[in-house]
GROMACS .gro file of C-alpha atoms in nm:
model
  344
    1MET     CA    1  -1.984  -0.169   1.208
    2LYS     CA    2  -2.206  -0.410   1.018
    3SER     CA    3  -2.125  -0.779   1.054
    4LEU     CA    4  -1.885  -0.925   0.800
    5GLU     CA    5  -2.166  -1.145   0.674
    6GLU     CA    6  -2.365  -0.829   0.592
    7LEU     CA    7  -2.065  -0.659   0.430
    8ALA     CA    8  -1.937  -0.951   0.224
    9ARG     CA    9  -2.080  -1.041  -0.114
   10PRO     CA   10  -2.321  -1.334  -0.054
   11ASN     CA   11  -2.138  -1.559  -0.301
   12ILE     CA   12  -1.809  -1.489  -0.125
   13TRP     CA   13  -1.950  -1.551   0.222
   14SER     CA   14  -2.073  -1.894   0.111
   15LEU     CA   15  -1.769  -1.971  -0.104
   16ALA     CA   16  -1.598  -2.306  -0.056
   17PRO     CA   17  -1.234  -2.213  -0.124
   18TYR     CA   18  -1.004  -2.421  -0.338
   19SER     CA   19  -0.815  -2.665  -0.118
   20SER     CA   20  -0.456  -2.693  -0.234
   21ALA     CA   21  -0.255  -3.007  -0.181
   22ARG     CA   22  -0.029  -2.823   0.066
   23ASN     CA   23  -0.327  -2.713   0.279
   24GLU     CA   24  -0.456  -3.064   0.329
   25TYR     CA   25  -0.161  -3.201   0.524
   26ASN     CA   26  -0.068  -2.875   0.698
   27GLY     CA   27   0.084  -2.926   1.042
   28ARG     CA   28   0.198  -3.285   0.982
   29ALA     CA   29   0.544  -3.407   0.894
   30ALA     CA   30   0.593  -3.526   0.537
   31HIS     CA   31   0.891  -3.623   0.323
   32VAL     CA   32   0.736  -3.791   0.018
   33PHE     CA   33   0.520  -3.560  -0.195
   34LEU     CA   34   0.308  -3.742  -0.453
   35ASP     CA   35  -0.005  -3.533  -0.421
   36ALA     CA   36   0.028  -3.223  -0.641
   37ASN     CA   37   0.137  -3.367  -0.979
   38GLU     CA   38   0.474  -3.192  -0.947
   39ASN     CA   39   0.786  -3.297  -1.133
   40PRO     CA   40   1.007  -3.479  -0.878
   41TYR     CA   41   1.321  -3.326  -1.032
   42ASN     CA   42   1.474  -2.974  -1.031
   43LYS     CA   43   1.456  -2.921  -0.656
   44PRO     CA   44   1.362  -2.692  -0.489
   45LEU     CA   45   1.186  -2.509  -0.772
   46ASN     CA   46   0.974  -2.813  -0.859
   47ARG     CA   47   0.755  -2.771  -0.548
   48TYR     CA   48   0.462  -2.535  -0.505
   49PRO     CA   49   0.523  -2.260  -0.249
   50ASP     CA   50   0.363  -2.237   0.094
   51PRO     CA   51   0.012  -2.106   0.008
   52LEU     CA   52  -0.015  -1.910   0.335
   53GLN     CA   53   0.349  -1.797   0.361
   54GLU     CA   54   0.366  -1.904   0.725
   55ASP     CA   55   0.743  -1.860   0.773
   56VAL     CA   56   0.733  -1.506   0.634
   57LYS     CA   57   0.432  -1.415   0.848
   58ALA     CA   58   0.601  -1.550   1.162
   59LYS     CA   59   0.903  -1.322   1.106
   60LEU     CA   60   0.693  -1.029   0.989
   61SER     CA   61   0.466  -1.044   1.293
   62VAL     CA   62   0.762  -0.963   1.517
   63VAL     CA   63   0.873  -0.666   1.306
   64LYS     CA   64   0.524  -0.524   1.254
   65ARG     CA   65   0.391  -0.610   1.603
   66VAL     CA   66   0.084  -0.793   1.479
   67ARG     CA   67  -0.024  -1.156   1.510
   68PRO     CA   68   0.043  -1.388   1.212
   69GLU     CA   69  -0.329  -1.454   1.169
   70GLN     CA   70  -0.377  -1.077   1.119
   71ILE     CA   71  -0.148  -1.071   0.813
   72PHE     CA   72  -0.234  -1.119   0.448
   73LEU     CA   73   0.051  -1.131   0.195
   74GLY     CA   74  -0.017  -1.062  -0.171
   75ASN     CA   75   0.142  -1.016  -0.510
   76GLY     CA   76   0.229  -0.652  -0.445
   77SER     CA   77  -0.007  -0.413  -0.271
   78ASP     CA   78  -0.215  -0.426  -0.589
   79GLU     CA   79  -0.355  -0.765  -0.486
   80ALA     CA   80  -0.436  -0.634  -0.139
   81ILE     CA   81  -0.611  -0.336  -0.301
   82ASP     CA   82  -0.811  -0.550  -0.542
   83LEU     CA   83  -0.928  -0.812  -0.290
   84PRO     CA   84  -1.160  -0.587  -0.084
   85TYR     CA   85  -1.353  -0.511  -0.404
   86ARG     CA   86  -1.379  -0.878  -0.493
   87CYS     CA   87  -1.477  -0.981  -0.141
   88PHE     CA   88  -1.713  -0.703  -0.032
   89CYS     CA   89  -1.841  -0.501  -0.329
   90ARG     CA   90  -2.129  -0.621  -0.547
   91PRO     CA   91  -2.056  -0.514  -0.905
   92GLY     CA   92  -2.297  -0.253  -1.035
   93ILE     CA   93  -2.457  -0.205  -0.693
   94ASP     CA   94  -2.207  -0.106  -0.426
   95ASN     CA   95  -1.976   0.194  -0.412
   96VAL     CA   96  -1.658   0.310  -0.241
   97VAL     CA   97  -1.543   0.653  -0.118
   98ALA     CA   98  -1.185   0.782  -0.137
   99ILE     CA   99  -0.988   1.097  -0.078
  100GLU     CA  100  -0.882   1.291  -0.390
  101PRO     CA  101  -0.605   1.317  -0.505
  102THR     CA  102  -0.462   0.983  -0.399
  103TYR     CA  103  -0.306   0.661  -0.533
  104GLY     CA  104  -0.460   0.578  -0.870
  105MET     CA  105  -0.496   0.202  -0.824
  106TYR     CA  106  -0.795   0.242  -0.591
  107LYS     CA  107  -0.999   0.379  -0.881
  108VAL     CA  108  -0.851   0.141  -1.138
  109CYS     CA  109  -0.958  -0.158  -0.927
  110ALA     CA  110  -1.301  -0.004  -0.874
  111ASP     CA  111  -1.342   0.034  -1.251
  112ILE     CA  112  -1.222  -0.321  -1.317
  113ASN     CA  113  -1.471  -0.459  -1.062
  114ASP     CA  114  -1.759  -0.239  -1.186
  115VAL     CA  115  -1.787  -0.055  -0.853
  116GLU     CA  116  -1.881   0.312  -0.833
  117TYR     CA  117  -1.587   0.524  -0.711
  118ARG     CA  118  -1.670   0.846  -0.521
  119PRO     CA  119  -1.372   1.083  -0.482
  120VAL     CA  120  -1.387   1.351  -0.210
  121LEU     CA  121  -1.158   1.646  -0.265
  122LEU     CA  122  -0.897   1.733  -0.003
  123ASP     CA  123  -0.877   2.093   0.118
  124GLU     CA  124  -0.603   2.344   0.031
  125ASN     CA  125  -0.379   2.188   0.297
  126TYR     CA  126  -0.434   1.839   0.153
  127GLN     CA  127  -0.644   1.740   0.455
  128ILE     CA  128  -0.995   1.601   0.500
  129THR     CA  129  -1.251   1.557   0.776
  130ALA     CA  130  -1.435   1.240   0.867
  131GLU     CA  131  -1.761   1.430   0.828
  132LYS     CA  132  -1.687   1.522   0.467
  133LEU     CA  133  -1.605   1.162   0.373
  134LEU     CA  134  -1.910   1.024   0.554
  135LYS     CA  135  -2.137   1.267   0.369
  136ALA     CA  136  -2.035   1.097   0.045
  137THR     CA  137  -2.151   0.753   0.167
  138ASP     CA  138  -2.489   0.582   0.143
  139LYS     CA  139  -2.636   0.243   0.231
  140ASN     CA  140  -2.435   0.075  -0.046
  141THR     CA  141  -2.094   0.218   0.048
  142LYS     CA  142  -1.874  -0.074   0.150
  143LEU     CA  143  -1.525   0.077   0.161
  144ILE     CA  144  -1.355   0.408   0.235
  145TRP     CA  145  -0.997   0.454   0.112
  146VAL     CA  146  -0.745   0.673   0.297
  147CYS     CA  147  -0.376   0.683   0.202
  148SER     CA  148  -0.155   0.823   0.480
  149PRO     CA  149   0.107   0.946   0.411
  150ASN     CA  150  -0.083   1.024   0.096
  151ASN     CA  151   0.038   0.979  -0.260
  152PRO     CA  152   0.103   1.211  -0.446
  153THR     CA  153   0.075   1.484  -0.180
  154GLY     CA  154   0.319   1.320   0.065
  155ASN     CA  155   0.152   1.437   0.386
  156ASN     CA  156  -0.004   1.245   0.672
  157ILE     CA  157  -0.382   1.266   0.682
  158ASN     CA  158  -0.500   1.386   1.024
  159ARG     CA  159  -0.490   1.075   1.245
  160ASP     CA  160  -0.774   1.186   1.471
  161GLU     CA  161  -1.000   1.231   1.170
  162ILE     CA  162  -0.910   0.883   1.039
  163ILE     CA  163  -0.996   0.728   1.375
  164LYS     CA  164  -1.321   0.926   1.389
  165LEU     CA  165  -1.400   0.792   1.041
  166ILE     CA  166  -1.328   0.433   1.143
  167ASP     CA  167  -1.544   0.463   1.455
  168SER     CA  168  -1.835   0.622   1.265
  169PHE     CA  169  -1.852   0.417   0.945
  170GLU     CA  170  -2.048   0.091   0.932
  171GLY     CA  171  -1.836  -0.051   0.652
  172LEU     CA  172  -1.462  -0.106   0.614
  173VAL     CA  173  -1.199   0.168   0.623
  174ILE     CA  174  -0.877   0.086   0.438
  175VAL     CA  175  -0.573   0.288   0.544
  176ASP     CA  176  -0.281   0.254   0.304
  177GLU     CA  177   0.037   0.307   0.506
  178ALA     CA  178   0.282   0.226   0.226
  179TYR     CA  179   0.500   0.524   0.327
  180SER     CA  180   0.452   0.507   0.704
  181ASP     CA  181   0.814   0.402   0.765
  182PHE     CA  182   0.920   0.753   0.662
  183SER     CA  183   0.673   0.922   0.896
  184SER     CA  184   0.705   1.003   1.266
  185GLN     CA  185   0.334   0.937   1.314
  186LYS     CA  186   0.236   0.616   1.498
  187PRO     CA  187   0.107   0.363   1.244
  188LEU     CA  188  -0.258   0.264   1.272
  189ARG     CA  189  -0.172  -0.105   1.242
  190ASP     CA  190  -0.076  -0.081   1.611
  191GLU     CA  191  -0.448  -0.041   1.685
  192LEU     CA  192  -0.590  -0.335   1.488
  193ASP     CA  193  -0.758  -0.491   1.791
  194ARG     CA  194  -0.943  -0.167   1.867
  195HIS     CA  195  -1.085  -0.128   1.517
  196PRO     CA  196  -1.234  -0.450   1.370
  197ASN     CA  197  -1.351  -0.265   1.057
  198MET     CA  198  -1.003  -0.135   0.968
  199ILE     CA  199  -0.767  -0.279   0.707
  200VAL     CA  200  -0.411  -0.140   0.697
  201LEU     CA  201  -0.191  -0.184   0.391
  202ASN     CA  202   0.188  -0.186   0.381
  203THR     CA  203   0.452  -0.296   0.132
  204PHE     CA  204   0.805  -0.425   0.086
  205SER     CA  205   0.849  -0.187  -0.209
  206LYS     CA  206   0.934   0.136  -0.025
  207ALA     CA  207   1.141   0.141   0.297
  208TRP     CA  208   1.240  -0.224   0.253
  209GLY     CA  209   1.388  -0.161  -0.092
  210CYS     CA  210   1.227  -0.475  -0.240
  211ALA     CA  211   0.995  -0.345  -0.511
  212ALA     CA  212   1.122  -0.616  -0.748
  213ILE     CA  213   0.990  -0.907  -0.538
  214ARG     CA  214   0.629  -0.775  -0.547
  215LEU     CA  215   0.518  -0.840  -0.191
  216GLY     CA  216   0.235  -0.642  -0.037
  217MET     CA  217   0.085  -0.668   0.310
  218ALA     CA  218  -0.260  -0.622   0.458
  219PHE     CA  219  -0.321  -0.620   0.832
  220ALA     CA  220  -0.672  -0.675   0.964
  221SER     CA  221  -0.880  -0.887   1.198
  222LYS     CA  222  -0.844  -1.264   1.174
  223ASP     CA  223  -1.195  -1.284   1.026
  224ILE     CA  224  -1.121  -1.037   0.743
  225ILE     CA  225  -0.791  -1.211   0.665
  226SER     CA  226  -0.978  -1.543   0.649
  227ILE     CA  227  -1.208  -1.400   0.382
  228PHE     CA  228  -0.908  -1.274   0.183
  229ASN     CA  229  -0.749  -1.619   0.206
  230LYS     CA  230  -1.066  -1.780   0.068
  231VAL     CA  231  -1.065  -1.560  -0.240
  232LYS     CA  232  -0.694  -1.521  -0.323
  233TYR     CA  233  -0.528  -1.747  -0.576
  234PRO     CA  234  -0.396  -2.061  -0.401
  235TYR     CA  235  -0.026  -1.991  -0.460
  236ASN     CA  236  -0.030  -1.613  -0.493
  237VAL     CA  237   0.321  -1.548  -0.354
  238ASN     CA  238   0.596  -1.750  -0.519
  239SER     CA  239   0.881  -1.927  -0.342
  240LEU     CA  240   1.151  -1.689  -0.467
  241THR     CA  241   0.961  -1.392  -0.325
  242GLN     CA  242   0.909  -1.566   0.008
  243LYS     CA  243   1.278  -1.657   0.025
  244GLN     CA  244   1.389  -1.300  -0.045
  245ALA     CA  245   1.141  -1.161   0.208
  246LEU     CA  246   1.289  -1.388   0.476
  247GLU     CA  247   1.637  -1.262   0.385
  248ALA     CA  248   1.523  -0.901   0.418
  249LEU     CA  249   1.355  -0.968   0.751
  250LYS     CA  250   1.680  -1.101   0.899
  251ASP     CA  251   1.811  -0.745   0.936
  252PRO     CA  252   1.535  -0.487   0.984
  253TYR     CA  253   1.793  -0.249   1.130
  254GLU     CA  254   1.943  -0.212   0.783
  255VAL     CA  255   1.607  -0.073   0.673
  256ASP     CA  256   1.620   0.175   0.961
  257LYS     CA  257   1.959   0.296   0.831
  258TRP     CA  258   1.821   0.343   0.480
  259VAL     CA  259   1.523   0.537   0.614
  260LYS     CA  260   1.748   0.765   0.818
  261ILE     CA  261   1.965   0.844   0.514
  262ILE     CA  262   1.659   0.907   0.296
  263LEU     CA  263   1.511   1.144   0.554
  264GLN     CA  264   1.838   1.337   0.570
  265GLU     CA  265   1.847   1.365   0.191
  266ARG     CA  266   1.479   1.463   0.187
  267LEU     CA  267   1.553   1.763   0.407
  268ARG     CA  268   1.850   1.864   0.191
  269MET     CA  269   1.648   1.831  -0.130
  270ILE     CA  270   1.354   2.032  -0.001
  271GLN     CA  271   1.587   2.312   0.106
  272ALA     CA  272   1.757   2.306  -0.235
  273PHE     CA  273   1.425   2.312  -0.423
  274ASN     CA  274   1.306   2.608  -0.219
  275ASP     CA  275   1.610   2.798  -0.350
  276LEU     CA  276   1.541   2.718  -0.715
  277PRO     CA  277   1.398   3.016  -0.914
  278ILE     CA  278   1.182   2.772  -1.114
  279CYS     CA  279   1.017   2.630  -0.799
  280GLU     CA  280   0.729   2.818  -0.638
  281LYS     CA  281   0.655   2.591  -0.342
  282VAL     CA  282   0.747   2.261  -0.179
  283TYR     CA  283   0.464   2.096   0.012
  284ASN     CA  284   0.509   1.934   0.352
  285THR     CA  285   0.585   1.565   0.327
  286ASP     CA  286   0.600   1.260   0.552
  287ALA     CA  287   0.706   1.019   0.277
  288ASN     CA  288   1.018   0.935   0.073
  289PHE     CA  289   0.913   1.190  -0.187
  290PHE     CA  290   0.787   1.546  -0.203
  291LEU     CA  291   0.552   1.746  -0.422
  292ALA     CA  292   0.694   2.064  -0.572
  293LYS     CA  293   0.491   2.333  -0.747
  294MET     CA  294   0.690   2.462  -1.042
  295LYS     CA  295   0.651   2.769  -1.262
  296ASP     CA  296   0.616   2.536  -1.561
  297ALA     CA  297   0.601   2.169  -1.463
  298GLN     CA  298   0.564   2.033  -1.816
  299LYS     CA  299   0.864   2.228  -1.947
  300THR     CA  300   1.074   2.117  -1.649
  301TYR     CA  301   0.963   1.756  -1.686
  302ASP     CA  302   1.044   1.747  -2.059
  303TYR     CA  303   1.384   1.907  -1.996
  304LEU     CA  304   1.469   1.646  -1.733
  305VAL     CA  305   1.362   1.359  -1.958
  306ASP     CA  306   1.599   1.489  -2.224
  307LYS     CA  307   1.871   1.479  -1.957
  308GLY     CA  308   1.785   1.118  -1.873
  309ILE     CA  309   1.638   1.213  -1.534
  310ILE     CA  310   1.288   1.084  -1.466
  311VAL     CA  311   1.051   1.238  -1.211
  312ARG     CA  312   0.669   1.223  -1.204
  313ASN     CA  313   0.460   1.496  -1.362
  314ARG     CA  314   0.141   1.527  -1.155
  315THR     CA  315   0.013   1.848  -1.312
  316ARG     CA  316  -0.306   1.682  -1.444
  317ILE     CA  317  -0.402   1.544  -1.103
  318SER     CA  318  -0.663   1.725  -0.890
  319LEU     CA  319  -0.508   2.000  -0.674
  320CYS     CA  320  -0.163   1.929  -0.821
  321GLY     CA  321  -0.147   2.175  -1.108
  322ASN     CA  322   0.211   2.250  -1.220
  323CYS     CA  323   0.345   1.999  -0.966
  324LEU     CA  324   0.626   1.747  -0.998
  325ARG     CA  325   0.661   1.455  -0.758
  326ILE     CA  326   1.026   1.394  -0.669
  327THR     CA  327   1.138   1.065  -0.517
  328ILE     CA  328   1.443   1.083  -0.289
  329GLY     CA  329   1.727   0.892  -0.449
  330THR     CA  330   2.090   0.839  -0.355
  331LYS     CA  331   2.298   1.146  -0.278
  332LEU     CA  332   2.457   1.122  -0.624
  333GLU     CA  333   2.121   1.087  -0.801
  334ASN     CA  334   1.981   1.380  -0.609
  335GLN     CA  335   2.285   1.589  -0.695
  336ASP     CA  336   2.246   1.508  -1.065
  337LEU     CA  337   1.885   1.629  -1.049
  338LEU     CA  338   1.976   1.954  -0.874
  339ALA     CA  339   2.266   2.022  -1.110
  340ALA     CA  340   2.037   1.982  -1.409
  341LEU     CA  341   1.768   2.208  -1.262
  342ARG     CA  342   2.019   2.480  -1.176
  343ASP     CA  343   2.115   2.492  -1.543
  344LEU     CA  344   1.756   2.529  -1.662
   0.00000   0.00000   0.00000
């Protein structure tokens, strides 16, 4: 890979980050806080949160098997998606490559940051080769995006091809593993030390059942995380979110139970959809959702909306014509969906 100094935007590499009041005394005991112009009343909400979320990272490092200095925490995964553009991509000059179809925020952030976005179509099995992605790159390609398990297709992208891509590309490869807790495939974050140009994303919104707290994760080398920390807003994760994350991390085995139940329901739902006359095909999935090709996706979607049941119509997405994306809900929610579809 190129050095981080070569990959980073020159203004970011030389950036002197904002030094928050909490950073300046870090590591020393303090009990009187007269430095940050805070209101001394209404404790504990009157104090700014830990800017580097050190308590959360300490707990998370045990669960995710990575070192605290390899963790970035952001305001949802959206912040972790946006930061690589802001740190590494020169607006109007650089470009990024991504699989297609995939999660829409990669392109949205590219457009916001004035960075050319180069989608590379998956094959009929929703797979891709490293060679095909690399062919889309040039000297100004800074990032390659791979979501695995992919959204909206649900399947794992071939792990060997991802590793081949990481080893061959001179820039940064970002692997979004938001749904990896539902997959039997070994997560790539376990190999951070072997791949210094890899960034792995994860989230509290899926398996952890904490979408409301908006907490996203990025795992990468200490040097990449340091660049992220220079550019992020000083207090990007609020105290209430940090507190709730610590509560969730007290019992990771509860998450394992939820995942097991969801996987059981996923199997039941796929079998039921395969028996529906209005369903033509259910695609293989490694996530907490599945993609189903319907005879008439728009008609089915509109019918379900009228019934108060909301799924995602992906029929206008590349390679997803006439497809609905179905999230696995509770057993009762799933049963309501099936009952409605059997009456259609």
